[in-house]
Coordinates of C-alpha atoms in Angstrom, one line a residue:
M1 CA 133.3 35.5 42.7
L2 CA 134.2 37.5 39.5
C3 CA 135.3 34.1 37.8
L4 CA 132.0 33.0 38.5
I5 CA 129.9 35.8 37.1
I6 CA 132.2 35.2 33.9
Y7 CA 131.2 31.7 33.9
M8 CA 127.5 32.0 34.5
K9 CA 127.3 35.0 31.4
P10 CA 127.1 32.4 28.7
M11 CA 124.5 30.1 30.6
I12 CA 122.4 33.4 31.0
S13 CA 122.7 34.3 27.4
K14 CA 121.0 30.9 26.5
N15 CA 118.9 29.8 29.6
K16 CA 115.7 31.4 30.6
Y17 CA 115.9 29.9 33.6
L18 CA 119.2 31.9 34.1
S19 CA 117.7 35.6 34.0
F20 CA 119.2 38.6 35.6
K21 CA 115.8 39.6 36.5
Q22 CA 116.3 37.4 39.2
P23 CA 116.7 39.6 42.4
G24 CA 117.6 36.6 44.6
L25 CA 121.3 36.3 42.5
Y26 CA 122.0 39.9 42.3
L27 CA 121.6 39.8 46.2
L28 CA 123.7 36.7 46.2
L29 CA 126.2 38.1 44.1
G30 CA 126.4 41.3 46.0
V31 CA 127.2 39.5 49.3
G32 CA 130.0 37.6 48.0
I33 CA 131.4 41.1 46.3
I34 CA 131.1 42.4 49.6
L35 CA 132.6 39.0 51.1
C36 CA 135.6 39.2 49.0
I37 CA 136.3 42.8 49.8
L38 CA 136.1 41.8 53.7
Y39 CA 138.4 38.7 52.9
F40 CA 141.0 41.1 51.7
S41 CA 140.6 43.9 54.0
L42 CA 141.6 41.1 57.0
L43 CA 144.9 41.0 55.2
R44 CA 145.3 44.8 56.1
G45 CA 143.4 45.2 59.4
K46 CA 145.8 43.8 61.8
N47 CA 146.8 47.4 63.0
K48 CA 143.4 48.6 63.4
M49 CA 142.3 45.5 65.2
A50 CA 145.4 45.7 67.9
E51 CA 144.6 49.5 68.4
N52 CA 141.0 49.1 69.1
L53 CA 142.1 46.1 71.5
L54 CA 144.8 47.8 73.2
S55 CA 142.4 50.9 73.4
E56 CA 139.7 49.0 75.3
K57 CA 142.1 47.2 77.5
M58 CA 144.0 50.8 78.5
D59 CA 140.8 52.3 79.7
L60 CA 140.5 49.0 81.7
V61 CA 143.9 49.3 83.2
E62 CA 143.6 53.2 83.6
L63 CA 140.1 52.9 85.4
K64 CA 141.8 50.6 88.3
M65 CA 145.0 52.9 88.5
S66 CA 142.2 55.9 89.4
D67 CA 140.0 54.0 91.6
F68 CA 143.3 52.6 93.6
F69 CA 144.5 56.0 94.5
S70 CA 141.7 58.2 94.7
T71 CA 140.5 55.8 96.8
V72 CA 143.6 56.1 99.0
E73 CA 143.5 60.1 98.6
K74 CA 139.9 60.1 99.7
A75 CA 140.8 58.5 102.9
F76 CA 143.5 60.4 103.5
I77 CA 141.8 64.0 103.0
I78 CA 139.3 62.8 105.6
S79 CA 142.2 62.2 108.1
Y80 CA 143.7 65.6 107.1
K81 CA 140.8 67.5 107.7
R82 CA 140.5 66.1 111.1
G83 CA 144.1 67.1 111.9
I84 CA 143.4 70.7 111.0
S85 CA 140.3 70.8 113.2
G86 CA 142.6 69.7 116.1
A87 CA 141.6 66.1 116.6
Y88 CA 145.1 65.1 117.2
Q89 CA 146.9 67.6 119.2
N90 CA 147.9 66.9 122.6
R91 CA 146.6 63.5 122.2
E92 CA 147.8 60.2 124.0
I93 CA 148.8 57.4 122.0
E94 CA 145.9 55.4 122.8
E95 CA 143.7 57.8 121.8
L96 CA 145.5 58.2 118.3
N97 CA 145.4 54.4 117.9
M98 CA 141.5 54.4 118.1
Q99 CA 141.6 57.3 115.8
F100 CA 143.9 55.4 112.9
S101 CA 143.5 51.7 113.4
P102 CA 140.0 51.6 111.5
V103 CA 142.1 53.2 108.7
L104 CA 144.8 50.1 108.4
E105 CA 141.4 48.0 109.0
C106 CA 139.5 49.2 106.1
F107 CA 142.0 50.5 103.7
E108 CA 144.0 46.9 103.3
S109 CA 146.3 49.1 100.7
I110 CA 147.3 51.3 103.6
S111 CA 150.2 50.0 105.5
A112 CA 151.0 52.9 108.3
V113 CA 150.1 56.3 109.1
D114 CA 152.4 58.9 110.6
L115 CA 151.9 62.1 112.3
A116 CA 155.2 64.4 112.5
D117 CA 155.9 67.8 113.7
E118 CA 158.6 70.6 112.8
M119 CA 160.1 69.9 116.5
G120 CA 160.8 66.2 115.5
N121 CA 158.1 64.2 117.3
D122 CA 156.9 61.8 115.5
Y123 CA 153.7 58.8 115.8
M124 CA 153.6 56.1 113.4
L125 CA 151.1 52.9 113.7
K126 CA 151.2 50.1 111.3
Y127 CA 149.8 46.5 111.9
S128 CA 152.1 43.7 111.3
H129 CA 151.8 39.9 111.8
G130 CA 148.2 40.6 113.8
S131 CA 149.1 43.6 116.0
Y132 CA 149.1 46.9 115.9
V133 CA 152.8 48.4 116.5
N134 CA 153.8 52.1 117.4
L135 CA 157.1 53.8 116.4
I136 CA 157.4 56.6 118.8
T137 CA 159.9 59.4 118.5
R138 CA 160.0 62.5 121.1
E139 CA 161.7 65.6 120.8
G140 CA 164.1 65.0 123.8
C141 CA 165.0 61.4 123.3
I142 CA 168.8 61.2 123.4
K143 CA 170.1 60.2 119.8
R144 CA 166.4 60.4 119.0
K145 CA 165.8 56.5 119.6
L146 CA 162.7 54.9 118.6
Q147 CA 160.0 53.4 121.5
K148 CA 158.3 50.4 120.0
I149 CA 155.0 49.8 121.1
E150 CA 153.1 46.3 120.1
W151 CA 149.2 46.2 120.7
F152 CA 146.3 43.5 120.7
E153 CA 142.9 44.3 120.0
N154 CA 140.5 42.6 122.3
N155 CA 136.9 43.5 122.1
G156 CA 137.1 46.5 120.0
E157 CA 139.8 47.7 122.6
L158 CA 143.8 47.8 122.1
N159 CA 145.8 46.7 124.7
I160 CA 149.8 46.8 125.3
L161 CA 151.7 43.4 124.4
K162 CA 155.0 44.7 124.9
K163 CA 157.2 47.9 125.0
D164 CA 160.9 48.2 123.6
T165 CA 163.4 51.0 122.8
L166 CA 164.9 50.6 119.7
D167 CA 169.1 51.7 119.4
I168 CA 168.0 53.2 116.0
F169 CA 168.6 57.3 114.7
F170 CA 165.2 58.6 113.3
D171 CA 164.4 61.7 112.7
P172 CA 161.0 62.5 110.8
R173 CA 162.6 65.9 109.5
L174 CA 165.0 63.7 107.0
R175 CA 162.3 61.7 105.0
L176 CA 161.2 62.5 101.6
W177 CA 157.9 62.5 102.6
F178 CA 158.3 65.3 105.4
K179 CA 160.2 67.4 103.4
G180 CA 158.0 67.4 100.4
A181 CA 154.9 68.3 102.3
I182 CA 156.5 71.1 103.9
D183 CA 158.0 72.2 100.3
T184 CA 154.5 71.8 98.8
E185 CA 151.7 74.1 99.1
E186 CA 148.8 73.6 101.7
D187 CA 145.8 72.8 99.5
V188 CA 148.1 70.3 97.4
V189 CA 148.8 66.8 98.1
F190 CA 152.3 65.3 98.0
W191 CA 153.2 61.9 96.8
T192 CA 156.7 60.6 96.8
Q193 CA 158.0 58.5 94.0
P194 CA 157.9 54.6 94.9
Y195 CA 160.4 53.3 97.3
Q196 CA 160.8 50.1 99.7
F197 CA 159.2 51.4 103.2
A198 CA 162.1 51.7 106.2
T199 CA 159.9 50.1 108.8
S200 CA 158.2 47.0 106.3
N201 CA 160.5 46.4 103.5
V202 CA 157.6 46.9 101.4
P203 CA 157.5 48.7 98.1
G204 CA 155.0 51.5 98.0
I205 CA 154.6 55.2 97.7
T206 CA 153.8 57.8 100.4
I207 CA 151.0 60.6 100.3
S208 CA 151.4 63.2 103.1
K209 CA 150.2 66.9 103.7
K210 CA 151.0 69.7 106.2
W211 CA 148.7 71.8 108.4
E212 CA 149.7 74.7 111.0
D213 CA 148.3 74.0 114.5
S214 CA 146.9 76.2 117.2
T215 CA 150.6 76.9 118.6
G216 CA 151.8 77.8 115.5
I217 CA 154.0 74.4 115.1
E218 CA 153.7 72.9 111.5
N219 CA 152.3 69.0 111.3
V220 CA 152.5 66.5 108.7
I221 CA 150.3 63.5 108.4
S222 CA 151.3 61.1 106.0
F223 CA 150.0 57.3 104.6
D224 CA 152.2 54.7 103.4
V225 CA 150.2 53.3 100.2
S226 CA 151.4 49.7 99.3
I227 CA 151.6 48.8 95.5
L228 CA 151.1 45.0 95.6
D229 CA 147.3 45.4 94.4
I230 CA 148.9 47.1 91.2
S231 CA 151.0 44.3 90.4
K232 CA 148.1 41.4 91.4
F233 CA 146.1 43.3 88.7
T234 CA 148.6 43.5 85.7
S235 CA 150.1 40.0 86.3
Q236 CA 146.8 38.3 85.9
M237 CA 145.1 40.9 83.4
E238 CA 144.5 39.0 79.7
I239 CA 144.8 41.0 76.8
S240 CA 145.6 38.3 74.4
T241 CA 147.6 34.9 74.7
H242 CA 150.9 35.9 74.8
G243 CA 150.1 40.0 75.4
K244 CA 151.8 41.7 78.2
T245 CA 150.3 44.7 81.1
F246 CA 152.8 46.6 82.7
I247 CA 153.2 49.8 84.5
V248 CA 156.8 51.3 84.9
T249 CA 158.2 54.6 87.1
D250 CA 159.8 58.0 85.3
D251 CA 163.2 56.1 85.9
G252 CA 162.1 52.7 84.4
R253 CA 161.4 50.7 87.6
F254 CA 158.5 48.6 87.6
L255 CA 155.5 49.7 89.6
G256 CA 153.1 47.1 88.1
L257 CA 154.7 43.8 87.1
P258 CA 153.6 41.7 83.7
K259 CA 152.3 38.2 83.4
D260 CA 155.1 35.9 83.8
E261 CA 155.2 32.1 85.2
R262 CA 157.5 33.4 88.0
F263 CA 154.9 35.2 89.8
R264 CA 152.7 32.6 91.7
N265 CA 152.2 34.6 94.7
E266 CA 152.3 37.8 96.7
N267 CA 156.0 36.8 98.1
D268 CA 157.1 36.4 94.1
L269 CA 155.8 39.9 93.2
L270 CA 157.2 41.8 96.3
G271 CA 160.6 40.2 95.4
Y272 CA 160.2 42.2 91.7
L273 CA 158.4 45.0 92.3
L274 CA 160.7 48.4 91.7
I275 CA 163.3 46.8 89.7
D276 CA 164.6 48.2 86.6
T277 CA 162.7 46.9 83.9
D278 CA 165.9 45.3 82.0
S279 CA 167.0 43.3 85.2
L280 CA 163.6 41.2 84.8
G281 CA 164.5 39.5 81.7
I282 CA 161.9 39.6 79.6
P283 CA 163.2 40.2 76.0
E284 CA 160.0 41.5 74.4
I285 CA 159.9 44.2 77.3
I286 CA 163.4 45.0 77.3
A287 CA 163.0 45.7 73.2
A288 CA 160.0 47.9 73.7
K289 CA 162.0 50.0 75.9
K290 CA 164.4 50.5 73.5
E291 CA 161.9 51.3 70.8
I292 CA 160.3 53.8 73.0
V293 CA 163.9 55.3 73.8
R294 CA 164.5 55.4 70.0
H295 CA 161.8 57.9 69.2
A296 CA 162.5 61.2 70.7
Q297 CA 158.8 62.4 70.4
R298 CA 156.1 60.3 72.4
K299 CA 153.7 58.1 70.8
D300 CA 150.4 56.3 71.9
L301 CA 151.1 53.4 69.2
Y302 CA 154.4 51.6 68.7
T303 CA 155.3 48.9 66.1
F304 CA 158.6 47.1 66.2
H305 CA 160.1 43.7 65.2
F306 CA 161.9 41.3 67.7
N307 CA 163.0 37.9 67.3
G308 CA 161.7 37.5 64.0
G309 CA 157.9 38.5 64.9
R310 CA 155.8 42.2 65.1
Y311 CA 155.1 43.8 68.0
F312 CA 152.2 46.2 68.7
L313 CA 152.9 48.8 72.1
K314 CA 150.8 50.9 73.5
V315 CA 151.9 53.5 76.2
K316 CA 149.9 56.0 78.2
P317 CA 150.8 58.3 80.8
F318 CA 149.3 58.4 84.6
V319 CA 150.0 61.4 86.3
L320 CA 150.5 61.3 89.9
G321 CA 151.5 64.4 91.8
D322 CA 155.2 64.9 90.6
N323 CA 155.2 61.4 89.5
T324 CA 154.5 60.3 85.5
F325 CA 153.8 56.7 85.1
R326 CA 153.4 54.8 82.1
I327 CA 150.9 52.1 81.6
C328 CA 152.2 50.0 78.9
L329 CA 150.3 47.1 76.7
L330 CA 152.0 44.4 74.4
I331 CA 150.5 42.3 72.0
P332 CA 152.6 40.3 69.3
E333 CA 151.1 40.2 66.2
K334 CA 150.7 36.5 66.1
D335 CA 148.1 36.8 68.7
L336 CA 146.1 38.9 66.2
T337 CA 147.1 36.8 62.9
D338 CA 145.8 33.7 64.3
D339 CA 142.6 34.9 64.7
I340 CA 142.2 36.8 61.4
Q341 CA 143.5 33.6 59.6
M342 CA 140.5 31.5 61.1
I343 CA 138.0 34.6 60.3
R344 CA 139.8 34.2 56.5
W345 CA 138.8 30.7 56.3
L346 CA 135.4 31.3 57.3
V347 CA 134.8 34.0 54.9
M348 CA 136.2 32.0 52.1
L349 CA 134.0 28.9 53.2
I350 CA 130.9 31.8 53.0
I351 CA 131.6 32.4 49.5
L352 CA 132.1 29.0 48.4
V353 CA 128.6 28.4 49.6
I354 CA 127.5 31.5 48.5
A355 CA 128.3 30.9 44.7
L356 CA 127.0 27.7 44.9
M357 CA 123.6 29.3 46.2
A358 CA 123.4 31.3 43.3
I359 CA 123.9 28.4 40.9
L360 CA 121.1 26.4 42.5
M361 CA 118.6 29.4 42.9
A362 CA 119.3 30.6 39.3
K363 CA 117.8 27.3 37.9
A364 CA 115.2 26.9 40.5
Y365 CA 114.0 30.2 40.2
H366 CA 111.6 30.0 37.0
S367 CA 109.6 26.7 38.4
K368 CA 109.0 28.4 41.7
R369 CA 108.3 32.0 40.4
K370 CA 104.6 32.0 40.8
A371 CA 104.9 30.2 44.4
N372 CA 107.4 33.1 45.3
E373 CA 105.0 35.8 44.2
L374 CA 102.3 34.2 46.3
L375 CA 105.0 34.1 49.0
S376 CA 106.3 37.3 48.7
T377 CA 102.5 38.8 49.2
Q378 CA 102.0 36.8 52.3
K379 CA 105.6 37.8 53.6
Q380 CA 104.7 41.2 52.9
E381 CA 101.8 41.1 54.9
L382 CA 103.2 39.1 57.8
E383 CA 105.8 41.8 58.1
E384 CA 103.5 44.6 58.1
K385 CA 101.9 42.7 61.3
N386 CA 105.0 42.0 63.0
H387 CA 106.1 45.5 62.3
E388 CA 103.0 46.8 64.2
V389 CA 103.6 44.1 67.0
E390 CA 107.1 45.0 67.4
D391 CA 106.3 48.8 67.5
S392 CA 104.1 48.1 70.3
I393 CA 106.4 46.2 72.0
H394 CA 109.4 49.0 71.9
Y395 CA 106.6 51.5 72.7
A396 CA 105.8 49.5 76.0
K397 CA 109.7 49.3 76.4
H398 CA 109.6 53.0 76.6
L399 CA 106.6 52.9 79.0
Q400 CA 108.6 50.2 80.8
E401 CA 111.6 52.7 81.0
A402 CA 109.7 55.4 82.6
I403 CA 109.2 53.7 86.0
L404 CA 113.0 52.9 86.1
P405 CA 115.2 55.1 87.7
S406 CA 117.7 57.3 85.9
S407 CA 121.6 56.2 86.2
A408 CA 122.2 60.0 87.0
L409 CA 119.8 59.5 90.2
I410 CA 121.3 56.1 91.4
K411 CA 125.2 57.5 91.1
N412 CA 123.7 60.8 92.8
L413 CA 122.3 58.7 95.5
F414 CA 124.7 56.0 95.6
P415 CA 128.2 56.9 93.8
Q416 CA 129.6 53.6 94.1
S417 CA 127.0 51.4 92.5
F418 CA 126.1 49.3 89.5
I419 CA 122.9 47.8 87.6
L420 CA 123.1 44.7 85.5
Y421 CA 119.9 44.7 83.6
K422 CA 119.5 42.1 80.7
P423 CA 115.9 41.6 79.8
K424 CA 115.1 38.5 78.1
D425 CA 113.3 40.1 75.2
I426 CA 112.5 43.7 74.7
V427 CA 110.9 44.3 77.5
S428 CA 111.2 42.7 81.2
G429 CA 109.2 41.4 84.0
D430 CA 112.5 42.2 86.2
F431 CA 112.8 45.9 87.3
Y432 CA 114.6 48.0 89.6
W433 CA 113.3 51.0 91.9
I434 CA 114.6 53.7 94.3
H435 CA 113.0 56.5 96.2
S436 CA 114.5 58.7 98.7
F437 CA 113.0 61.6 100.9
D438 CA 115.1 63.3 103.7
R439 CA 117.8 60.8 104.7
M440 CA 116.3 57.7 103.6
I441 CA 117.1 56.1 100.7
Y442 CA 114.5 53.2 99.7
F443 CA 115.9 50.5 96.8
A444 CA 114.9 47.7 95.5
V445 CA 115.0 44.3 93.0
A446 CA 111.8 42.9 91.6
D447 CA 111.2 39.8 89.7
C448 CA 107.3 39.8 88.3
T449 CA 105.2 36.8 87.1
G450 CA 106.7 36.2 83.4
H451 CA 108.7 37.8 81.2
G452 CA 108.3 39.8 77.9
V453 CA 105.3 41.7 77.7
P454 CA 103.2 40.0 80.1
G455 CA 105.8 40.4 82.8
A456 CA 106.2 44.2 82.1
M457 CA 102.6 44.4 82.5
V458 CA 103.0 43.0 86.0
S459 CA 105.9 45.3 86.6
V460 CA 103.9 48.5 85.9
V461 CA 101.0 47.1 88.6
C462 CA 104.2 46.2 91.2
A463 CA 105.9 49.4 91.1
N464 CA 102.9 51.9 91.1
A465 CA 102.1 49.8 94.4
L466 CA 105.1 50.5 95.5
N467 CA 105.2 54.0 94.7
R468 CA 102.0 54.4 96.3
V469 CA 102.8 53.0 99.7
I470 CA 105.8 55.0 100.0
K471 CA 104.0 58.4 99.3
E472 CA 100.6 57.5 101.2
Y473 CA 102.3 56.0 104.3
D474 CA 104.9 57.2 106.8
I475 CA 106.8 53.9 106.9
I476 CA 110.3 52.7 107.5
E477 CA 110.5 49.0 108.1
P478 CA 110.4 47.4 104.5
G479 CA 108.3 44.8 105.9
K480 CA 105.8 47.0 106.5
V481 CA 105.8 48.4 103.1
L482 CA 105.6 45.0 101.4
D483 CA 102.6 44.1 103.6
H484 CA 100.8 47.0 102.2
V485 CA 102.1 46.3 98.7
K486 CA 100.8 43.2 98.9
K487 CA 97.1 44.4 99.6
Y488 CA 97.3 46.7 96.5
V489 CA 98.9 44.1 94.2
V490 CA 96.1 41.4 95.4
D491 CA 93.2 44.2 94.9
A492 CA 94.5 45.2 91.6
F493 CA 94.1 41.6 90.1
S494 CA 91.1 40.4 91.7
Q495 CA 89.2 42.9 89.5
S496 CA 89.2 39.5 87.1
E497 CA 86.6 36.8 87.6
D498 CA 89.2 34.7 86.4
G499 CA 91.1 34.9 89.5
V500 CA 94.8 36.2 88.0
S501 CA 97.1 35.3 90.6
D502 CA 100.5 37.3 89.3
G503 CA 102.7 39.2 91.7
M504 CA 106.5 39.4 92.3
D505 CA 109.3 38.3 94.3
I506 CA 111.3 41.2 95.8
A507 CA 113.8 42.5 97.9
L508 CA 113.2 46.1 99.3
C509 CA 116.0 48.2 101.3
C510 CA 115.8 51.6 103.5
I511 CA 119.3 52.9 104.3
D512 CA 120.3 55.6 106.2
L513 CA 123.7 56.7 105.5
D514 CA 124.0 59.0 108.5
I515 CA 124.1 56.3 110.9
N516 CA 125.0 53.2 108.7
K517 CA 122.1 51.3 108.9
L518 CA 119.9 49.4 106.8
W519 CA 116.4 47.6 107.0
Y520 CA 115.8 44.9 104.5
S521 CA 112.7 42.9 103.9
G522 CA 112.1 40.3 101.1
A523 CA 109.3 38.2 99.4
N524 CA 111.2 35.1 98.2
N525 CA 114.2 37.0 97.4
S526 CA 117.1 37.5 99.6
L527 CA 119.9 40.0 100.3
Y528 CA 123.8 39.5 100.2
R529 CA 126.0 41.8 102.4
V530 CA 130.1 41.6 101.6
S531 CA 132.0 42.5 104.6
Q532 CA 135.7 42.7 106.1
L533 CA 136.2 38.9 108.0
K534 CA 137.3 39.9 111.5
N535 CA 137.5 36.3 112.8
M536 CA 136.5 32.7 112.0
T537 CA 133.6 32.7 114.5
E538 CA 131.5 35.1 112.0
T539 CA 130.2 32.1 109.8
P540 CA 126.4 31.8 110.2
K541 CA 124.5 29.4 108.1
K542 CA 124.6 30.2 104.3
S543 CA 127.4 32.4 104.6
V544 CA 130.4 31.9 102.6
Y545 CA 133.9 33.2 103.3
N546 CA 137.7 34.1 102.3
K547 CA 140.8 34.6 104.0
N548 CA 139.8 38.5 104.0
R549 CA 135.9 39.1 103.6
I550 CA 132.4 37.0 104.3
L551 CA 129.2 36.9 102.6
Y552 CA 126.0 36.9 104.9
E553 CA 122.8 35.8 103.4
Y554 CA 119.8 37.3 104.9
P555 CA 116.7 35.2 104.2
A556 CA 113.7 36.5 102.8
T557 CA 110.1 35.5 103.8
R558 CA 109.0 32.7 101.5
Q559 CA 105.9 34.4 100.2
P560 CA 105.5 36.4 97.0
I561 CA 104.0 39.6 96.4
G562 CA 100.2 38.3 95.3
T563 CA 97.4 35.9 96.2
V564 CA 98.5 32.9 98.8
T565 CA 96.5 30.9 100.7
E566 CA 98.0 31.6 103.9
T567 CA 99.3 35.1 104.3
K568 CA 102.3 36.0 106.8
K569 CA 103.9 39.3 107.8
F570 CA 106.9 39.8 106.4
K571 CA 110.2 40.0 108.5
T572 CA 112.1 43.0 108.6
H573 CA 116.0 42.5 109.5
E574 CA 118.1 45.5 110.6
I575 CA 121.5 45.6 109.7
D576 CA 124.6 48.0 111.1
L577 CA 127.1 48.7 108.0
K578 CA 130.6 49.2 108.0
Q579 CA 132.4 51.2 105.8
G580 CA 133.4 49.3 102.4
D581 CA 130.4 47.0 102.8
S582 CA 128.7 45.7 99.8
I583 CA 125.0 45.1 99.3
Y584 CA 123.4 43.1 96.8
L585 CA 119.9 42.6 95.5
F586 CA 119.0 40.4 92.6
S587 CA 116.2 38.4 91.0
D588 CA 116.7 34.5 90.1
G589 CA 117.5 34.9 86.6
F590 CA 121.5 34.8 86.8
S591 CA 121.3 31.5 89.2
D592 CA 118.7 30.1 87.3
Q593 CA 120.6 30.3 83.6
F594 CA 121.7 26.8 82.2
G595 CA 124.8 26.5 80.6
G596 CA 128.5 25.7 81.3
P597 CA 130.0 22.3 80.7
K598 CA 126.9 20.0 81.4
G599 CA 124.4 22.4 80.5
K600 CA 122.9 22.9 84.2
K601 CA 121.6 25.8 86.1
Y602 CA 124.5 28.3 87.6
R603 CA 122.5 28.1 91.2
S604 CA 122.8 30.2 94.1
K605 CA 126.1 29.2 96.0
P606 CA 128.2 29.6 92.9
L607 CA 126.8 33.1 92.2
K608 CA 127.8 33.8 96.4
Q609 CA 130.9 32.6 95.6
F610 CA 131.9 34.6 92.5
L611 CA 130.3 37.7 94.5
L612 CA 132.4 37.5 97.2
K613 CA 135.5 36.9 94.8
I614 CA 134.9 40.1 93.1
S615 CA 133.7 42.1 96.0
E616 CA 137.0 44.3 96.7
K617 CA 137.0 45.8 93.0
S618 CA 135.2 48.6 91.8
M619 CA 131.7 48.7 91.1
A620 CA 132.2 49.3 87.4
E621 CA 134.6 46.5 87.5
Q622 CA 132.4 44.0 88.8
K623 CA 129.5 44.6 86.7
Y624 CA 131.8 43.9 84.1
F625 CA 133.1 40.2 85.4
L626 CA 129.3 39.5 86.5
D627 CA 128.2 40.1 82.8
D628 CA 131.4 38.5 81.4
E629 CA 130.7 35.6 83.8
F630 CA 127.0 35.5 82.8
E631 CA 127.9 35.5 78.9
A632 CA 130.9 32.6 79.4
W633 CA 128.3 30.4 81.2
K634 CA 125.5 30.8 78.8
G635 CA 127.4 30.2 76.2
D636 CA 125.4 29.1 73.0
E637 CA 122.6 28.6 75.2
E638 CA 119.3 30.6 75.2
Q639 CA 118.7 33.0 78.1
V640 CA 116.0 31.5 80.5
D641 CA 114.9 34.7 82.2
D642 CA 115.4 38.4 82.9
I643 CA 118.3 39.4 84.8
C644 CA 118.6 41.9 87.3
I645 CA 121.3 42.5 90.0
L646 CA 122.0 46.0 92.0
G647 CA 125.4 46.3 93.6
V648 CA 125.8 49.3 96.0
K649 CA 129.2 49.8 98.1
I650 CA 128.9 51.7 101.1

């Protein structure tokens, strides 16, 4: 760019057409200089790019770890409090099984529940190969032999399949989880170090806690927690082409395995979990371990050279009880260099184009001066008018946002939830709505006629109709609510002589979290519920399922909220919810988006399958994956409609 300025200087001094009074030339030269600075900055920007990428991915891994262990700990504390209240004291094995089998059913990561006391009595329940298994040790048993009882479930009841006595010495008081809980203060849970479970040979970690019962005997409850899900996440996580994510224990064993071609299924992962990092034989991870050991003082970001290449390593501690695990993210510099090299070539091309445009602009400027002055005046007038229009639209956006519930309100009512809200324009024809009183919570997702400013205006009318019906009528059934809302909306638009037929499609729910019951009604918008799959007979029409979970579709009444030729009553569905169920309300913007390799609509069936696939993840991750799926499908296509998806986990 500097050479171009020197080259043009004599031309400018001799040619009246090439005057430095031309602002366009100044602008192009300025942009060219900025791009030159950017070009050379890219040569030095790899460290910053690596740090930003690793920080972003580290937050995602840390969120996954926190969600995994906090979910287990919450379930554990509930069971522990039942123990304090005396719920387990002097209970028969069948009664204890009925209390703990739902825990194993709802939380796949919990592989066993154990109750033991200081006298050596022990009760264990685990789920193995399609049946529940008890391992019982009694205080008076000779040699402390184990009694094994297998149960099968029939119509919600457990029936004995067979009994055995195992000639195995077992004393729970010798187990680390028992000793640790006894030595730990009563207000603190105890986490063991990761180890292989003796009863199942599955790698995991145990959480335990003690209490004293009404007779003065100390009791300990524990959950065995499988760590397989952690490796499923880390071994599939993509941070770069050759990057790796892994988690190690205090003593250098794998808690979360990295991406590797040897890990094709769960059995492959189980075979390598909790082995020493050197034993896995991945050279760059061995080199990374040496780099950490070489520095006496811990760092967040390490850089080192290995096998002719440079690597970036980010390490962050994750504390769980007395354990301090280390989350590690490793990226070779080559993965970043390839992207930077492409950007450098792009910047060089832009610089050459700008240089050519500067010369052409300088030569053409004089002949077009008067025309440009006229265009400049017209442009200014258009910009002023456009600015006024944009100000009005942005003000309309603020008005529309006022009718939307705040994030704090949603999180307060539904701690495990997400909203994916992507207006096509500045303002939207889609809106989400929530209202609560007593123990009832109403929530909805609506898709009003049109999008942009017209859709936003219709959304205000429809949202006001919802608020008015809920406040004026004491109605629980969403179907009856929609009947009244339809009347208000039709009345609001019937004032026009032109016969306005605008309205909305909507999915409206009412939930009572005390009894886990939900009522739903929809106007053209269905409701999806994802639940645990118990048996292959639960496959109603329009449902999709995998080996663990099933997605049910509850159909809407085929009628909008608005003027129609033949009015029907809106049907209300009554749904019994289970802990861990996920509810999804949505507009049609996601499924109607054009994209993919053939430029076709996404459609509703792939949306069901994708929601089922991600349903076991946290709601924050589900929102991330949904947004990523939408953007990947849309590609370079224009967004065709507003997007609104509300997800709630029970």
